Short mmCIF file of C-alpha atoms in Angstrom, two decimals:
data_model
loop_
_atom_site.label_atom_id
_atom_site.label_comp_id
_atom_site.label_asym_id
_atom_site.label_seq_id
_atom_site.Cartn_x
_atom_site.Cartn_y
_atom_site.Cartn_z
CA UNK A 23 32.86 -118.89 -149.03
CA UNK A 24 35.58 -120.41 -149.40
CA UNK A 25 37.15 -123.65 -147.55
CA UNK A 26 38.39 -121.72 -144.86
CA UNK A 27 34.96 -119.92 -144.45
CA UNK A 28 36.08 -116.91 -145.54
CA UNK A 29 34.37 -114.78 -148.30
CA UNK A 30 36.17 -114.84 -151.41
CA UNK A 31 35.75 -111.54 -153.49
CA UNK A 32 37.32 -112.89 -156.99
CA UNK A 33 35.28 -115.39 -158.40
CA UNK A 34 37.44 -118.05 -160.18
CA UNK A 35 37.64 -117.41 -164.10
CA UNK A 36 37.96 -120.45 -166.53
CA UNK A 37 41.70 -119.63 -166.84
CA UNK A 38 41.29 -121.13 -163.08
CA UNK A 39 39.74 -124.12 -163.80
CA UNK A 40 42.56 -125.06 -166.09
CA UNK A 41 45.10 -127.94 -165.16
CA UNK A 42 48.58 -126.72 -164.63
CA UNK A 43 49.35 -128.54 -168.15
CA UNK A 44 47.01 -126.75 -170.33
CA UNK A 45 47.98 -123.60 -168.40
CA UNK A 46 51.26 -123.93 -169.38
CA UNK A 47 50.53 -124.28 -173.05
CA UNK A 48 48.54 -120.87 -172.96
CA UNK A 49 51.90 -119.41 -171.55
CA UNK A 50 53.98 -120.67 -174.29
CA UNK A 51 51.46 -119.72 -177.45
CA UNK A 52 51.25 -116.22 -175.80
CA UNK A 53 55.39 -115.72 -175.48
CA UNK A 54 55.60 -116.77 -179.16
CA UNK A 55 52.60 -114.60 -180.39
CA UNK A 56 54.07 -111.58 -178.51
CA UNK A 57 57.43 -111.93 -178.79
CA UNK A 58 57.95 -113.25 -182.94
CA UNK A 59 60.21 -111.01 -184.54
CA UNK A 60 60.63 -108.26 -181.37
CA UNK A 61 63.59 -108.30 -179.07
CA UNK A 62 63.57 -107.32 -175.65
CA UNK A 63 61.41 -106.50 -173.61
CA UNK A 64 58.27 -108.01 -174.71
CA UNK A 65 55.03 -106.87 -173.68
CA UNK A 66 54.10 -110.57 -172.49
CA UNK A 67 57.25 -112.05 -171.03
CA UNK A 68 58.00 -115.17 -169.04
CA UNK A 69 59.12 -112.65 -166.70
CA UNK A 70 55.76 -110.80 -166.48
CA UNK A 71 53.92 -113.71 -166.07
CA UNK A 72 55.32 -115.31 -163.33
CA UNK A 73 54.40 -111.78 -161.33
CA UNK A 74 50.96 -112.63 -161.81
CA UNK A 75 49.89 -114.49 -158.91
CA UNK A 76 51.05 -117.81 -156.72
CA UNK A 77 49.89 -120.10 -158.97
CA UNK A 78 50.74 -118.58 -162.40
CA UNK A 79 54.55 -118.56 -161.24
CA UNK A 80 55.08 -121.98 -159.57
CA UNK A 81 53.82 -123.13 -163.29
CA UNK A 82 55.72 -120.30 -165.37
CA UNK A 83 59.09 -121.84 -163.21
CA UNK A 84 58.26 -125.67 -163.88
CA UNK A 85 57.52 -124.81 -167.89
CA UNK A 86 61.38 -124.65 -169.23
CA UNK A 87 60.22 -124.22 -172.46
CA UNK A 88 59.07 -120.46 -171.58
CA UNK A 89 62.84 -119.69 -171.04
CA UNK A 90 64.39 -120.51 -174.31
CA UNK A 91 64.91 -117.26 -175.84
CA UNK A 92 67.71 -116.07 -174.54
CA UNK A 93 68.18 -111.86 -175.65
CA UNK A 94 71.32 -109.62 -174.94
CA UNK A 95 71.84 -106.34 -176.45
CA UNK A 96 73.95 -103.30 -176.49
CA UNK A 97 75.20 -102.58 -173.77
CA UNK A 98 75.41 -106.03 -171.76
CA UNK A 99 74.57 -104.63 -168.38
CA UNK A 100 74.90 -106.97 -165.46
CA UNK A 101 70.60 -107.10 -165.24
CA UNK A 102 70.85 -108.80 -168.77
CA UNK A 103 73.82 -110.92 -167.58
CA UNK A 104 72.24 -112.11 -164.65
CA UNK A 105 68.91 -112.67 -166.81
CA UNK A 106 70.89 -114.49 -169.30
CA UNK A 107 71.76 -117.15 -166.24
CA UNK A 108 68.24 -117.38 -164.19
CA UNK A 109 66.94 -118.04 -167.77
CA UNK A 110 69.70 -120.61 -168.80
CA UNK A 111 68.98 -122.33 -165.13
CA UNK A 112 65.19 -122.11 -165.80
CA UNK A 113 65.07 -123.62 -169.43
CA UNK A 114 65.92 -126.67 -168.13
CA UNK A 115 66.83 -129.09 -170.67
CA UNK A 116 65.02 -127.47 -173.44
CA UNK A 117 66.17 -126.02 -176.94
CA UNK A 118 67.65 -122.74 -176.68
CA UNK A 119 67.24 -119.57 -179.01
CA UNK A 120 69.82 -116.91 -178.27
CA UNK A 121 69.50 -113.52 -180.06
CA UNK A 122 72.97 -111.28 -179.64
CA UNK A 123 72.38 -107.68 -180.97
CA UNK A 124 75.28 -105.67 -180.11
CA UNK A 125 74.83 -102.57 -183.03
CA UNK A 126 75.24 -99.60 -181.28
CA UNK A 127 73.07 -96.96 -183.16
CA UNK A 128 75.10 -94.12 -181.91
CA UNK A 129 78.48 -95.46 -183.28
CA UNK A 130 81.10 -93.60 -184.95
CA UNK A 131 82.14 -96.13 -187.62
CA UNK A 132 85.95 -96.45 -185.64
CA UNK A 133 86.68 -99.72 -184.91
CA UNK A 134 88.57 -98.51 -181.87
CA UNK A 135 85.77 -96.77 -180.10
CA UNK A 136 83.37 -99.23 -180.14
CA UNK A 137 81.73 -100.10 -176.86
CA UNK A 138 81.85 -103.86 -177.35
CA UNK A 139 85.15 -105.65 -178.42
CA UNK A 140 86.46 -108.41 -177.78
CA UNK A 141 86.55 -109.18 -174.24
CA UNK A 142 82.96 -107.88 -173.94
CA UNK A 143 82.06 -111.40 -176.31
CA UNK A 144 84.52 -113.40 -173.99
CA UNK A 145 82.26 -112.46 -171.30
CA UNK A 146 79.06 -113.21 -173.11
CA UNK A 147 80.44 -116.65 -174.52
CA UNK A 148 81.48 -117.81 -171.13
CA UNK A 149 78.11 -118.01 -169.98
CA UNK A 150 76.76 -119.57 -172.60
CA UNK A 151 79.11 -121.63 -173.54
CA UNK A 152 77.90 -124.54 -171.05
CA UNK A 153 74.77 -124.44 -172.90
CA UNK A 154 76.06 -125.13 -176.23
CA UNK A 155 74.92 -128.55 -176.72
CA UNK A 156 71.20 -127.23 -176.56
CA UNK A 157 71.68 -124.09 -179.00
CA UNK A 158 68.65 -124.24 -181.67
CA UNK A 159 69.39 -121.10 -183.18
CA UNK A 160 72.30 -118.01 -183.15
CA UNK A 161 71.94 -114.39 -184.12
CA UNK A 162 74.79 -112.20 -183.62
CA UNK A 163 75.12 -108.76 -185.18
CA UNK A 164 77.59 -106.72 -184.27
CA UNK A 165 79.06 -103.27 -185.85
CA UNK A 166 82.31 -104.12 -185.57
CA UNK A 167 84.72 -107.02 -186.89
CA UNK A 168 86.42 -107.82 -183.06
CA UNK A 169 83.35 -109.90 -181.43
CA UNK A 170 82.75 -112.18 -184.66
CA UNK A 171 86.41 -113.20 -184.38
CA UNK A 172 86.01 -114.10 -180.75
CA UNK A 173 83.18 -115.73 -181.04
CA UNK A 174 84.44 -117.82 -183.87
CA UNK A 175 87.65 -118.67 -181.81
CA UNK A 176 85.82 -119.28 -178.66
CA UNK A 177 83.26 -121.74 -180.18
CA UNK A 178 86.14 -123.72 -181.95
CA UNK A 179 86.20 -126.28 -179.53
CA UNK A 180 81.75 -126.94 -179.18
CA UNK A 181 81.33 -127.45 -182.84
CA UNK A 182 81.00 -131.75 -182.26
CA UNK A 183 78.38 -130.70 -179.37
CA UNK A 184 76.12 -128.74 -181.57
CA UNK A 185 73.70 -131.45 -182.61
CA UNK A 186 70.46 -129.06 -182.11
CA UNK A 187 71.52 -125.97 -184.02
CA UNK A 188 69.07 -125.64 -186.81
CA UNK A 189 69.84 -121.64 -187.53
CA UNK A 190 72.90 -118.96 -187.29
CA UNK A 191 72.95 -115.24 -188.21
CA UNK A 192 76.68 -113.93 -188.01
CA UNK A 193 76.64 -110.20 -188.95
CA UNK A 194 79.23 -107.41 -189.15
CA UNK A 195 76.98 -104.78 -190.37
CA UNK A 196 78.83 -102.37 -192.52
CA UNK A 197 78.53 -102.96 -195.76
CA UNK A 198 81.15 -100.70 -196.89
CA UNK A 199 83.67 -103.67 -197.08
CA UNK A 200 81.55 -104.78 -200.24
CA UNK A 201 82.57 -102.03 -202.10
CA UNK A 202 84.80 -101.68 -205.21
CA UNK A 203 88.69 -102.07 -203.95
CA UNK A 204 88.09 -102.09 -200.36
CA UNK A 205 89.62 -104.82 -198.65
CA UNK A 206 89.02 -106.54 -195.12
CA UNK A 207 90.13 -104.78 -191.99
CA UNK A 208 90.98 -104.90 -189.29
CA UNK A 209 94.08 -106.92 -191.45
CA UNK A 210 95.79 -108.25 -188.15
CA UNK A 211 92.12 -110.36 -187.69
CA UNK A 212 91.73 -111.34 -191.44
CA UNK A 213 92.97 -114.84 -190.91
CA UNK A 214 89.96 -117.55 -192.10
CA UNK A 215 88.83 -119.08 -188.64
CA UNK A 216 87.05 -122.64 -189.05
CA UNK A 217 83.01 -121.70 -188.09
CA UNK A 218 83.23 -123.98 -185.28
CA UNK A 219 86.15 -126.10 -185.66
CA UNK A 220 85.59 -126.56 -189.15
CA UNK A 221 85.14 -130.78 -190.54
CA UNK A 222 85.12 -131.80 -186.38
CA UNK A 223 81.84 -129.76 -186.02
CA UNK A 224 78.75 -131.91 -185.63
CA UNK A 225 75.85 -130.13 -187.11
CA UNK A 226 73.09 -132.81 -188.53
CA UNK A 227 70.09 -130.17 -187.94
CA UNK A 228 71.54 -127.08 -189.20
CA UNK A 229 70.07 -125.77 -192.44
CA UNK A 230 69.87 -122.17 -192.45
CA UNK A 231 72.96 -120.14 -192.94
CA UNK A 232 73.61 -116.56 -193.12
CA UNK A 233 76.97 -114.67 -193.38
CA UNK A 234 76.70 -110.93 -194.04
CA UNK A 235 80.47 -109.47 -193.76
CA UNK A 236 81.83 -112.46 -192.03
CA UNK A 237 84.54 -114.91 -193.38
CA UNK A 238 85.00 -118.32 -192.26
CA UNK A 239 87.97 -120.83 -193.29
CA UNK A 240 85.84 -121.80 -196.71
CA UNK A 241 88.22 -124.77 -197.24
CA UNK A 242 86.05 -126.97 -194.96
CA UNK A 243 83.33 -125.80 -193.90
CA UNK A 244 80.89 -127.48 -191.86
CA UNK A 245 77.80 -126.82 -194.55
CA UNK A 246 76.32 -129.37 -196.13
CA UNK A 247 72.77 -130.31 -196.41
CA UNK A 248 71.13 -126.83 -196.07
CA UNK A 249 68.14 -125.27 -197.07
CA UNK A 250 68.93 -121.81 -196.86
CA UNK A 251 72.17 -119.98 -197.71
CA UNK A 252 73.55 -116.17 -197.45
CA UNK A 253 76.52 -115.31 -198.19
CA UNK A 254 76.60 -111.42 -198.14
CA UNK A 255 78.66 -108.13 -198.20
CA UNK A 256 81.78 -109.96 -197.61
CA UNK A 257 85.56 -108.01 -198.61
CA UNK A 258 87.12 -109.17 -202.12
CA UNK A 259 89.92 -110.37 -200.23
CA UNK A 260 88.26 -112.86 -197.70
CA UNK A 261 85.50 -113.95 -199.44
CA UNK A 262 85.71 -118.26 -200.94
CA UNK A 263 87.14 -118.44 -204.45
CA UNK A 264 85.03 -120.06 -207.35
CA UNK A 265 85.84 -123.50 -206.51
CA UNK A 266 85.30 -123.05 -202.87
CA UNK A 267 81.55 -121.61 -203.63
CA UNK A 268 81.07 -124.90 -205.78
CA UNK A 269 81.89 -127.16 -203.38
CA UNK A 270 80.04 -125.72 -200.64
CA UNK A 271 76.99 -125.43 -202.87
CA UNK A 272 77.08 -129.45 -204.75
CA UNK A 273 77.32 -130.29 -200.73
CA UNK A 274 73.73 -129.12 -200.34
CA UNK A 275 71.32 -130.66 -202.94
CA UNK A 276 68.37 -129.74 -200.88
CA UNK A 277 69.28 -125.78 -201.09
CA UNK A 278 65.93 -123.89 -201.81
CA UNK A 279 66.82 -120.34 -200.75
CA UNK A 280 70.15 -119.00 -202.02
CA UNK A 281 71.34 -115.16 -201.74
CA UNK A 282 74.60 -114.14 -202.89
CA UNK A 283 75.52 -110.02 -202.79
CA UNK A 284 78.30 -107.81 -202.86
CA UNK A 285 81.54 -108.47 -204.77
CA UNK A 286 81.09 -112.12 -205.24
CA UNK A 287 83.45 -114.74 -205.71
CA UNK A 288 84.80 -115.12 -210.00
CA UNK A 289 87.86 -115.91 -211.84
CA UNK A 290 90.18 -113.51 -209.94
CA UNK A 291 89.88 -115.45 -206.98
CA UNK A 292 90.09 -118.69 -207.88
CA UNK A 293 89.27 -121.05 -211.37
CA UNK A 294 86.44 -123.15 -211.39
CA UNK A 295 85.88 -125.55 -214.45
CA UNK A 296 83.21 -125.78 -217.13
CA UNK A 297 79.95 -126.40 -216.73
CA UNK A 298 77.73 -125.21 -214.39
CA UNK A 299 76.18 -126.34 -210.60
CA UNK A 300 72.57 -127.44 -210.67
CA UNK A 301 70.75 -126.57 -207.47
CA UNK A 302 67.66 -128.78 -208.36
CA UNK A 303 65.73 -127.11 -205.66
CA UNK A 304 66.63 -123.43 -204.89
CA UNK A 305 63.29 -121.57 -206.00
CA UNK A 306 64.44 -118.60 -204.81
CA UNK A 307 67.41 -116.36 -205.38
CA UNK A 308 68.54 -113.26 -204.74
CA UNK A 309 71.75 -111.39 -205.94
CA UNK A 310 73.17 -108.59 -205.47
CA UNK A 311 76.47 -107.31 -207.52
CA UNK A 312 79.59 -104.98 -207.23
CA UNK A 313 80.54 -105.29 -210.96
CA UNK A 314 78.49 -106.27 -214.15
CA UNK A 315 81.54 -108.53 -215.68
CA UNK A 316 82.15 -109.89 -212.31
CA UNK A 317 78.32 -111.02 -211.89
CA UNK A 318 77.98 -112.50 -215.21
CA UNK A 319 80.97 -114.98 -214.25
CA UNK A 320 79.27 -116.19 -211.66
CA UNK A 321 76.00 -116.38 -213.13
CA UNK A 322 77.48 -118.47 -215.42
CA UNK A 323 78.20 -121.24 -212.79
CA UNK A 324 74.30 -121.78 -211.86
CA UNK A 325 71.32 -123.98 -212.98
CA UNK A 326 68.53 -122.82 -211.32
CA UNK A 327 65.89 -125.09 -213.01
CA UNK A 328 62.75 -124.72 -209.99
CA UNK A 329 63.42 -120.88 -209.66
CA UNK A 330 60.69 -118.74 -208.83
CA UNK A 331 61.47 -115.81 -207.45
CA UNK A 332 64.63 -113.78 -208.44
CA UNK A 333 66.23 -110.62 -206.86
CA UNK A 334 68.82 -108.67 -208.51
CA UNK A 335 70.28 -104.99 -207.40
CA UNK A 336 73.21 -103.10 -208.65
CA UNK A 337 74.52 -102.52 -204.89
CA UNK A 338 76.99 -100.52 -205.98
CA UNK A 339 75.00 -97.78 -206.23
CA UNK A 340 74.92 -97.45 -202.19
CA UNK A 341 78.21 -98.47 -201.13
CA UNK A 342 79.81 -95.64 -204.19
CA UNK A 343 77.58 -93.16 -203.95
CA UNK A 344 78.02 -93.54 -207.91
CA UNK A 345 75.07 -94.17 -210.52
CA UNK A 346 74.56 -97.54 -211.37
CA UNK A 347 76.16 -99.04 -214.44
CA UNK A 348 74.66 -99.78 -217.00
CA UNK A 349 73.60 -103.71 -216.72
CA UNK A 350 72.13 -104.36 -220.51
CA UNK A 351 74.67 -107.01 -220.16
CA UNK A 352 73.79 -108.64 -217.44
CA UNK A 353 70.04 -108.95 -218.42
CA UNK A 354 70.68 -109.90 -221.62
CA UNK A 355 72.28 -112.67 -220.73
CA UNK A 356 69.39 -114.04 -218.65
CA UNK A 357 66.99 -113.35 -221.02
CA UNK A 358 69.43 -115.16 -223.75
CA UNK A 359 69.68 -118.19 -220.97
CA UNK A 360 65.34 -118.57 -221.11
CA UNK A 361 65.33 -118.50 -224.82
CA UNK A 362 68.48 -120.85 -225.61
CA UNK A 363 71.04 -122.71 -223.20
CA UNK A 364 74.31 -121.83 -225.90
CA UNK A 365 75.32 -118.26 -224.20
CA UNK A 366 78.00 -118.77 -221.46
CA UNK A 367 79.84 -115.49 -221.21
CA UNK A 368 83.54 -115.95 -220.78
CA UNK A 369 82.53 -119.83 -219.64
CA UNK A 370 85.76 -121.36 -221.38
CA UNK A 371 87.88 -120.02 -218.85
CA UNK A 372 85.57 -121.97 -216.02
CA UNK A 373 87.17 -125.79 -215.19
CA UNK A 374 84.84 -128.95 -213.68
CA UNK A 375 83.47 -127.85 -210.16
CA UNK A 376 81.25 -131.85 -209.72
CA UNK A 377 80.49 -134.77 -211.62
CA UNK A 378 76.75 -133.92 -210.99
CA UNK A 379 77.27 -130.15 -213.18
CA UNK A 380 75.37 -129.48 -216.10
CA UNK A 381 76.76 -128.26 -219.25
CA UNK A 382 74.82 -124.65 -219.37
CA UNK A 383 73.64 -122.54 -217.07
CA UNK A 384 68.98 -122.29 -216.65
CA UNK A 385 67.38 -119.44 -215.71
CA UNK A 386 63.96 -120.42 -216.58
CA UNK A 387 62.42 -116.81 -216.40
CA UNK A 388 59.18 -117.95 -218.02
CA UNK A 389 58.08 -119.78 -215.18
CA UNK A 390 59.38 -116.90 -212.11
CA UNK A 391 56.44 -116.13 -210.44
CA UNK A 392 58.30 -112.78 -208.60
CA UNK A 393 60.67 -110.43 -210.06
CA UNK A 394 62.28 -107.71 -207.82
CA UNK A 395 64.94 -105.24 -209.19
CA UNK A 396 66.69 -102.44 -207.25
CA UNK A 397 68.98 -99.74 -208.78
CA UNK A 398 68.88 -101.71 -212.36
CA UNK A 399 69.82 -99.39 -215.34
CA UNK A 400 69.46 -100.17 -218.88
CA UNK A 401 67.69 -98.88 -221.73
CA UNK A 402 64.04 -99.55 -222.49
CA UNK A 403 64.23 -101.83 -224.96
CA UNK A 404 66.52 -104.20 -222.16
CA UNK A 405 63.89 -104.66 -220.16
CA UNK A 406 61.24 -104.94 -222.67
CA UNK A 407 63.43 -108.15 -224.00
CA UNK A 408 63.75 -109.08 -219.91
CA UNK A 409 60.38 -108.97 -219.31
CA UNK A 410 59.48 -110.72 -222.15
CA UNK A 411 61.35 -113.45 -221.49
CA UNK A 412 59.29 -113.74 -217.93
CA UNK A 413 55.91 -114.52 -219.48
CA UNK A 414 54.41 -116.37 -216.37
CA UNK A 415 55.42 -113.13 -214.05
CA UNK A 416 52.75 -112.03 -211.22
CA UNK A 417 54.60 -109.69 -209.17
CA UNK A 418 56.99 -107.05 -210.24
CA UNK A 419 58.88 -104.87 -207.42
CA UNK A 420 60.93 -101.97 -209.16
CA UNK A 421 63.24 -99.92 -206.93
CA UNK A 422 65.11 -97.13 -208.10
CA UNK A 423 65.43 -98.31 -211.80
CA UNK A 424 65.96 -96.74 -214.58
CA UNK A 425 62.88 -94.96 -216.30
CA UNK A 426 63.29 -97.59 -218.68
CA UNK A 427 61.90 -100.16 -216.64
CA UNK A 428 58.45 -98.28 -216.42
CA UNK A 429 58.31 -96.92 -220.16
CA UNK A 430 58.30 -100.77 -220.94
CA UNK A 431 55.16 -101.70 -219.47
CA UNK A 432 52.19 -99.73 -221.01
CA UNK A 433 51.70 -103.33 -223.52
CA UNK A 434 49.23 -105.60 -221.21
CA UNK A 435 51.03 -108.03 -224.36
CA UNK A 436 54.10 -107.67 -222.25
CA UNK A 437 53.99 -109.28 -218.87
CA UNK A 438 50.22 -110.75 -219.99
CA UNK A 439 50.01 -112.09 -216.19
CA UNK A 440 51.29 -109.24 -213.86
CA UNK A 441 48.58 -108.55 -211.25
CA UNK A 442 51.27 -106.92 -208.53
CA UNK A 443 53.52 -104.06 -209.60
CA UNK A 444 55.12 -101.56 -207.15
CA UNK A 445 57.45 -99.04 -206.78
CA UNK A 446 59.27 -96.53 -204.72
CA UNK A 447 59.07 -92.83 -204.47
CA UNK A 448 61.84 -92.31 -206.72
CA UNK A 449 59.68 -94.04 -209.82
CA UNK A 450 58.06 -91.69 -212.33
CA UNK A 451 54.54 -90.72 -211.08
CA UNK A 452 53.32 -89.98 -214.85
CA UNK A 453 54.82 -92.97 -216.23
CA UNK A 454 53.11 -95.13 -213.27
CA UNK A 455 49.88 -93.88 -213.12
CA UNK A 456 50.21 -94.72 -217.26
CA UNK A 457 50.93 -98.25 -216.83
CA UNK A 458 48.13 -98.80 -214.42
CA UNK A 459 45.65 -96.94 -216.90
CA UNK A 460 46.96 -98.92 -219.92
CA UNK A 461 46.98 -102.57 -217.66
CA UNK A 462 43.28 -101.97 -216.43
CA UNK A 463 41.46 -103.93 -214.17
CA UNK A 464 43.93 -106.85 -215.17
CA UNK A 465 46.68 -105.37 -212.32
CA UNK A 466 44.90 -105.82 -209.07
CA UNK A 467 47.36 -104.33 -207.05
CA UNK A 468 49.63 -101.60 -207.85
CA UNK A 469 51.24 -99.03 -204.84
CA UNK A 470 53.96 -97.28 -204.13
CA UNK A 471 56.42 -98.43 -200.85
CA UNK A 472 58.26 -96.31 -198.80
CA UNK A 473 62.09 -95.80 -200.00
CA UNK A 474 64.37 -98.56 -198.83
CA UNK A 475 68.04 -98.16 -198.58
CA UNK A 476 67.88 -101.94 -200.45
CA UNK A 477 66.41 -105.15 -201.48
CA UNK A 478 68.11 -106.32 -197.50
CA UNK A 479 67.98 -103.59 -195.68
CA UNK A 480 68.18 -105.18 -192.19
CA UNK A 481 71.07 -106.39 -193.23
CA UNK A 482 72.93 -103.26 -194.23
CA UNK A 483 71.96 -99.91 -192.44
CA UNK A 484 73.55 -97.10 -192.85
CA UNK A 485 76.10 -98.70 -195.00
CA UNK A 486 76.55 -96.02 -197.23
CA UNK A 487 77.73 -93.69 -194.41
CA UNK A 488 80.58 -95.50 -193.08
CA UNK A 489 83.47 -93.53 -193.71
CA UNK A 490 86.62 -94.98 -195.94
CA UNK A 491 88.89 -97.88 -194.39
CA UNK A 492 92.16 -95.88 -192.93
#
């Protein structure tokens, strides 16, 4: 019975018994178990649990903190809009996470026909504008050059209230713009806009960066003190010169992740001076090149002294539709940088970037723990000399390489720590299953994944089949 003497039929469960306080906690643990990584909708959403009963939504609508993520994608409709503002009101004071994913999969790579443009992100920013001071994180990807410009114009003026964010994403997926003498359109947008208003911006949290085919005014930008850094299929024409790439990178001596692909900055676009930048910290790296001459310039500018793990792909090979060039070069030259500091290709022409450089570049390949290569040619005997040089090596991750890669394995002598090797469906299954015979029960683990378009393929889909600039 219950106090109103009438028979209850549901018994009350410990979920219950539990004071509103501990009730809310089990609300936010199972939002961020369901919802990590997964946009909209989510099988357990603040939305979904506030249908539940009387009780469960009076404390779902006092708990702000299960209203931070904040989700739009293509097309905006006015449900999401009106979403965006219930949640806004309902967060409260709290830290906000906004994910904008406006990629529309059915696109026909012209700029003009895209169903979200500019005044589509006007609409967007102006309600969330109002919220800016409690941003905690930004994703926008977008297909499309249009909405990155308005958002970087319309946020010009929040940049000294952003003392929360901690993360931003800007994407224009198409990598195509990375490719060999393309250069940025639409040209009537290319000016550099400051990423939000530039030195005025204040952003004491912020320490992860990414910029995949988006240009920002690199003369002073707001970056400095960050742990994470990507700077990625960005056209020749727009992307920071040599000296502008130093400066940014000497401003954060606490960088630890670094990833650097397409075209790249080097001497065409600016001279730095000798010496190279130590990034004491950065243990992982991953880079991804246009041009083999190109890459070894820049190389040339980096200490890399706690590295770990290393990435390297010929991208080329997927914006071109070309075979990759050959890059004996380019992994010589790291294997000549682990055995003596005295090779600086072309590093004469290179003038002071900080008083902090050091006078040659480290790439301490005996001590890289992971090794992942994608589209790599060279001969045999290249890689037998690269993988030599990485005697501490545990993991090895081969994508479309050259045969050569495999052939020089078979010697457990070679690699005498390797316990992780895999590779795509393109490798050799002969050659493969002949490594793993030769290597024994000394390679625990050794598979073949799926075929990936690239070493970040969430970050350029499709790429390959965008059509040529007009």
């Amino acid at each position: 019975m219950n106090a109103h003497g009438c028979l209850s039929l549901r018994g009350r469960t410990h979920l219950d018994r539990l004071p509103n306080e501990l009730l809310s906690a089990v609300f936010i643990l199972a939002i961020e178990q369901d919802c990590h990584d997964k946009p909209e909708p989510f099988t357990t959403s603040p939305t979904t649990i506030s249908h539940v009963c009387r009780r469960w939504r009076q404390v779902a609508l006092a708990t702000g903190a299960l209203w931070t993520k904040i989700v739009l994608t293509f097309p905006p409709c006015d449900q999401q809009l009106a979403r965006t503002l219930t949640w806004l009101a309902r967060s409260k004071t709290y830290s906000l996470d906004i994910i904008l994913d406006f990629r529309d999969q059915e696109w026909d790579w012209d700029e003009d026909t895209h169903g979200f443009r500019w005044g589509d992100m006007e609409a967007v920013l102006q309600l969330l504008l109002s919220s800016a001071a409690r941003w905690r994180s930004i994703e926008l990807l977008t297909d499309t050059w249009a909405p990155i410009f308005a958002f970087l114009a319309q946020t010009r003026a929040v940049g000294p209230t952003l003392t929360r964010l901690e993360r931003l994403h800007l994407a224009r997926c198409n990598a195509y713009f990375a490719a060999k003498g393309v250069v940025f359109e639409p040209t009537e947008l290319s000016q550099h806009l400051p990423l939000f208003g530039g030195a005025d911006a204040n952003l004491p949290r912020l320490s992860e960066v990414r910029l995949t085919g988006v240009h920002i005014d690199w003369a002073a930008p707001p970056l400095a003190g960050l742990t994470k850094l990507e700077l990625k299929y960005q056209a020749a024409d727009v992307m920071p010169s040599i000296a502008q790439l130093a400066h940014i990178l000497t401003a954060c001596p606490v960088l630890e992740t670094l990833a650097i692909v397409g075209s790249g900055p080097h001497a065409a676009h600016g001279r730095s001076a000798q010496g190279t930048i130590k990034l004491a910290r950065v243990t992982s790296f991953t880079f991804g090149f246009v041009e083999v001459p190109c890459a070894l310039q820049l190389l040339a500018l980096l200490d890399l002294p706690a590295l770990c793990d290393l990435s390297l792909e010929d991208v080329s090979a997927s914006l071109q539709h070309e075979a990759p060039d050959d890059a004996s070069a380019l992994l010589n030259w790291l294997s000549s940088t682990a055995e003596t500091s005295s090779a600086l290709p072309s590093a004469a022409s290179l003038a002071p970037v900080s008083a902090a450089s050091s006078s040659a570049p480290c790439f301490p390949l005996a001590q890289l723990q992971t090794l992942a290569l994608h589209a790599i040619h060279a001969p045999a005997t290249t890689f037998a000399r690269l993988f030599g040089a990485c005697s501490g090596l545990g993991v090895l991750r081969l994508r479309s390489v050259a045969p050569g890669a495999l052939a020089a394995l078979p010697c457990p002598a070679l690699l005498p720590r390797l316990t992780t090797l895999s590779v795509d469906a393109d490798a050799d299954a002969v050659l493969f299953a002949h490594v793993v015979e030769t290597r024994g029960a000394q390679l625990a683990h050794a598979f073949v994944e799926p075929r990936a378009p690239g070493l970040e393929e969430d970050d350029a889909p499709d790429a390959a089949d965008a059509p040529p600039t007009a």
